PDB file of C-alpha atoms in Angstrom:
ATOM      1  CA  UNK A  12     150.807 -20.949-141.927  1.00  0.00           C
ATOM      2  CA  UNK A  13     148.554 -19.051-139.577  1.00  0.00           C
ATOM      3  CA  UNK A  14     149.918 -17.792-136.253  1.00  0.00           C
ATOM      4  CA  UNK A  15     148.700 -14.846-134.250  1.00  0.00           C
ATOM      5  CA  UNK A  16     149.316 -13.325-130.823  1.00  0.00           C
ATOM      6  CA  UNK A  17     146.566 -12.331-128.387  1.00  0.00           C
ATOM      7  CA  UNK A  18     146.328 -11.386-124.741  1.00  0.00           C
ATOM      8  CA  UNK A  19     145.010 -14.286-122.710  1.00  0.00           C
ATOM      9  CA  UNK A  20     142.606 -11.953-120.924  1.00  0.00           C
ATOM     10  CA  UNK A  21     140.685 -11.396-124.162  1.00  0.00           C
ATOM     11  CA  UNK A  22     137.709 -13.755-124.510  1.00  0.00           C
ATOM     12  CA  UNK A  23     138.353 -16.835-126.671  1.00  0.00           C
ATOM     13  CA  UNK A  24     137.125 -16.535-130.245  1.00  0.00           C
ATOM     14  CA  UNK A  25     135.865 -19.343-132.498  1.00  0.00           C
ATOM     15  CA  UNK A  26     138.667 -18.713-135.014  1.00  0.00           C
ATOM     16  CA  UNK A  27     141.484 -18.979-132.425  1.00  0.00           C
ATOM     17  CA  UNK A  28     142.255 -22.529-133.490  1.00  0.00           C
ATOM     18  CA  UNK A  29     144.795 -24.122-131.153  1.00  0.00           C
ATOM     19  CA  UNK A  30     145.236 -21.841-128.141  1.00  0.00           C
ATOM     20  CA  UNK A  31     148.779 -21.978-126.750  1.00  0.00           C
ATOM     21  CA  UNK A  32     149.814 -20.230-123.529  1.00  0.00           C
ATOM     22  CA  UNK A  33     153.414 -19.111-123.988  1.00  0.00           C
ATOM     23  CA  UNK A  34     153.986 -17.603-120.517  1.00  0.00           C
ATOM     24  CA  UNK A  35     155.953 -19.411-117.826  1.00  0.00           C
ATOM     25  CA  UNK A  36     153.489 -18.409-115.089  1.00  0.00           C
ATOM     26  CA  UNK A  37     149.733 -18.888-115.126  1.00  0.00           C
ATOM     27  CA  UNK A  38     147.999 -15.514-115.587  1.00  0.00           C
ATOM     28  CA  UNK A  39     146.623 -13.968-112.412  1.00  0.00           C
ATOM     29  CA  UNK A  40     142.907 -13.951-111.868  1.00  0.00           C
ATOM     30  CA  UNK A  41     142.052 -16.256-114.766  1.00  0.00           C
ATOM     31  CA  UNK A  42     140.603 -19.719-114.322  1.00  0.00           C
ATOM     32  CA  UNK A  43     141.793 -22.540-116.535  1.00  0.00           C
ATOM     33  CA  UNK A  44     138.224 -23.129-117.700  1.00  0.00           C
ATOM     34  CA  UNK A  45     137.831 -19.499-118.804  1.00  0.00           C
ATOM     35  CA  UNK A  46     141.232 -19.444-120.527  1.00  0.00           C
ATOM     36  CA  UNK A  47     140.470 -22.472-122.708  1.00  0.00           C
ATOM     37  CA  UNK A  48     144.163 -23.216-123.270  1.00  0.00           C
ATOM     38  CA  UNK A  49     144.941 -26.249-125.443  1.00  0.00           C
ATOM     39  CA  UNK A  50     148.703 -26.329-124.841  1.00  0.00           C
ATOM     40  CA  UNK A  51     151.145 -24.827-122.331  1.00  0.00           C
ATOM     41  CA  UNK A  52     154.694 -25.619-123.530  1.00  0.00           C
ATOM     42  CA  UNK A  53     156.764 -24.131-120.704  1.00  0.00           C
ATOM     43  CA  UNK A  54     159.936 -25.150-122.556  1.00  0.00           C
ATOM     44  CA  UNK A  55     159.246 -22.311-125.032  1.00  0.00           C
ATOM     45  CA  UNK A  56     158.990 -19.614-122.398  1.00  0.00           C
ATOM     46  CA  UNK A  57     161.847 -17.255-121.563  1.00  0.00           C
ATOM     47  CA  UNK A  58     163.937 -18.319-118.585  1.00  0.00           C
ATOM     48  CA  UNK A  59     163.159 -16.680-115.256  1.00  0.00           C
ATOM     49  CA  UNK A  60     166.498 -14.874-115.417  1.00  0.00           C
ATOM     50  CA  UNK A  61     165.806 -13.439-118.872  1.00  0.00           C
ATOM     51  CA  UNK A  62     162.260 -12.500-117.966  1.00  0.00           C
ATOM     52  CA  UNK A  63     163.435 -10.647-114.832  1.00  0.00           C
ATOM     53  CA  UNK A  64     166.232  -8.909-116.754  1.00  0.00           C
ATOM     54  CA  UNK A  65     163.756  -7.653-119.354  1.00  0.00           C
ATOM     55  CA  UNK A  66     161.224  -6.466-116.766  1.00  0.00           C
ATOM     56  CA  UNK A  67     164.005  -4.645-114.916  1.00  0.00           C
ATOM     57  CA  UNK A  68     164.578  -2.417-117.956  1.00  0.00           C
ATOM     58  CA  UNK A  69     166.415  -4.534-120.519  1.00  0.00           C
ATOM     59  CA  UNK A  70     166.015  -3.498-124.142  1.00  0.00           C
ATOM     60  CA  UNK A  71     163.603  -5.408-126.363  1.00  0.00           C
ATOM     61  CA  UNK A  72     166.265  -5.882-129.040  1.00  0.00           C
ATOM     62  CA  UNK A  73     168.683  -7.512-126.581  1.00  0.00           C
ATOM     63  CA  UNK A  74     165.847  -9.518-125.029  1.00  0.00           C
ATOM     64  CA  UNK A  75     164.956 -10.839-128.484  1.00  0.00           C
ATOM     65  CA  UNK A  76     168.568 -11.849-129.160  1.00  0.00           C
ATOM     66  CA  UNK A  77     168.912 -13.639-125.816  1.00  0.00           C
ATOM     67  CA  UNK A  78     165.513 -15.309-126.124  1.00  0.00           C
ATOM     68  CA  UNK A  79     166.290 -16.611-129.609  1.00  0.00           C
ATOM     69  CA  UNK A  80     169.508 -18.093-128.177  1.00  0.00           C
ATOM     70  CA  UNK A  81     167.465 -19.860-125.475  1.00  0.00           C
ATOM     71  CA  UNK A  82     165.185 -21.252-128.187  1.00  0.00           C
ATOM     72  CA  UNK A  83     168.172 -23.104-129.690  1.00  0.00           C
ATOM     73  CA  UNK A  84     167.986 -25.596-126.794  1.00  0.00           C
ATOM     74  CA  UNK A  85     166.908 -29.099-127.920  1.00  0.00           C
ATOM     75  CA  UNK A  86     163.615 -29.085-125.951  1.00  0.00           C
ATOM     76  CA  UNK A  87     162.630 -25.709-127.419  1.00  0.00           C
ATOM     77  CA  UNK A  88     163.537 -26.805-130.954  1.00  0.00           C
ATOM     78  CA  UNK A  89     161.292 -29.850-130.561  1.00  0.00           C
ATOM     79  CA  UNK A  90     158.408 -27.800-129.149  1.00  0.00           C
ATOM     80  CA  UNK A  91     158.756 -25.210-131.934  1.00  0.00           C
ATOM     81  CA  UNK A  92     158.539 -28.026-134.458  1.00  0.00           C
ATOM     82  CA  UNK A  93     155.297 -29.219-132.900  1.00  0.00           C
ATOM     83  CA  UNK A  94     153.791 -25.747-133.013  1.00  0.00           C
ATOM     84  CA  UNK A  95     154.949 -25.291-136.585  1.00  0.00           C
ATOM     85  CA  UNK A  96     153.206 -28.541-137.503  1.00  0.00           C
ATOM     86  CA  UNK A  97     150.000 -27.398-135.778  1.00  0.00           C
ATOM     87  CA  UNK A  98     150.159 -24.060-137.608  1.00  0.00           C
ATOM     88  CA  UNK A  99     150.591 -25.812-140.946  1.00  0.00           C
ATOM     89  CA  UNK A 100     147.241 -27.535-140.326  1.00  0.00           C
ATOM     90  CA  UNK A 101     145.289 -24.503-139.103  1.00  0.00           C
ATOM     91  CA  UNK A 102     145.197 -21.439-136.893  1.00  0.00           C
ATOM     92  CA  UNK A 103     147.473 -21.241-133.845  1.00  0.00           C
ATOM     93  CA  UNK A 104     146.939 -18.449-131.331  1.00  0.00           C
ATOM     94  CA  UNK A 105     149.829 -17.667-128.993  1.00  0.00           C
ATOM     95  CA  UNK A 106     148.495 -16.337-125.695  1.00  0.00           C
ATOM     96  CA  UNK A 107     150.326 -14.061-123.302  1.00  0.00           C
ATOM     97  CA  UNK A 108     149.442 -11.975-120.259  1.00  0.00           C
ATOM     98  CA  UNK A 109     151.904  -9.324-121.414  1.00  0.00           C
ATOM     99  CA  UNK A 110     150.460  -5.817-121.434  1.00  0.00           C
ATOM    100  CA  UNK A 111     152.433  -5.150-124.625  1.00  0.00           C
ATOM    101  CA  UNK A 112     152.119  -8.292-126.747  1.00  0.00           C
ATOM    102  CA  UNK A 113     153.766  -6.545-129.718  1.00  0.00           C
ATOM    103  CA  UNK A 114     156.994  -6.275-127.699  1.00  0.00           C
ATOM    104  CA  UNK A 115     156.953  -9.643-126.000  1.00  0.00           C
ATOM    105  CA  UNK A 116     158.362 -13.120-126.384  1.00  0.00           C
ATOM    106  CA  UNK A 117     155.065 -14.181-127.992  1.00  0.00           C
ATOM    107  CA  UNK A 118     155.776 -11.939-130.973  1.00  0.00           C
ATOM    108  CA  UNK A 119     159.277 -13.404-131.263  1.00  0.00           C
ATOM    109  CA  UNK A 120     157.769 -16.908-131.296  1.00  0.00           C
ATOM    110  CA  UNK A 121     155.183 -15.943-133.911  1.00  0.00           C
ATOM    111  CA  UNK A 122     157.899 -14.505-136.153  1.00  0.00           C
ATOM    112  CA  UNK A 123     160.070 -17.599-135.777  1.00  0.00           C
ATOM    113  CA  UNK A 124     157.160 -19.918-136.506  1.00  0.00           C
ATOM    114  CA  UNK A 125     156.128 -18.108-139.656  1.00  0.00           C
ATOM    115  CA  UNK A 126     159.662 -17.365-140.906  1.00  0.00           C
ATOM    116  CA  UNK A 127     160.698 -21.011-140.888  1.00  0.00           C
ATOM    117  CA  UNK A 128     157.637 -22.299-142.672  1.00  0.00           C
TER     118      UNK A 128
END
């Protein structure tokens, strides 16, 4: 299973495979044509409340716990299954506008996708 996380502002690469935007909001200043996003499953993104809480100074550990709880919702479980299936067939690149992708929801998703393979 091949899943990686990249900033959406980085130019697309030929080995990105399926490019999945995992942010709730479209990234500022980026056209849809330039982003070359294949999927945008908003049901996998953190809720607005959780996102605001985290950006207001919440800890990453607590954010991760709360976000994983949100991902137990039926819609998210179904969407995770679809991404897992895509990753079993080839590369999946999770895209985020986060300035710190290593401490973002995208990294949580990547871990969940690869851990449940």
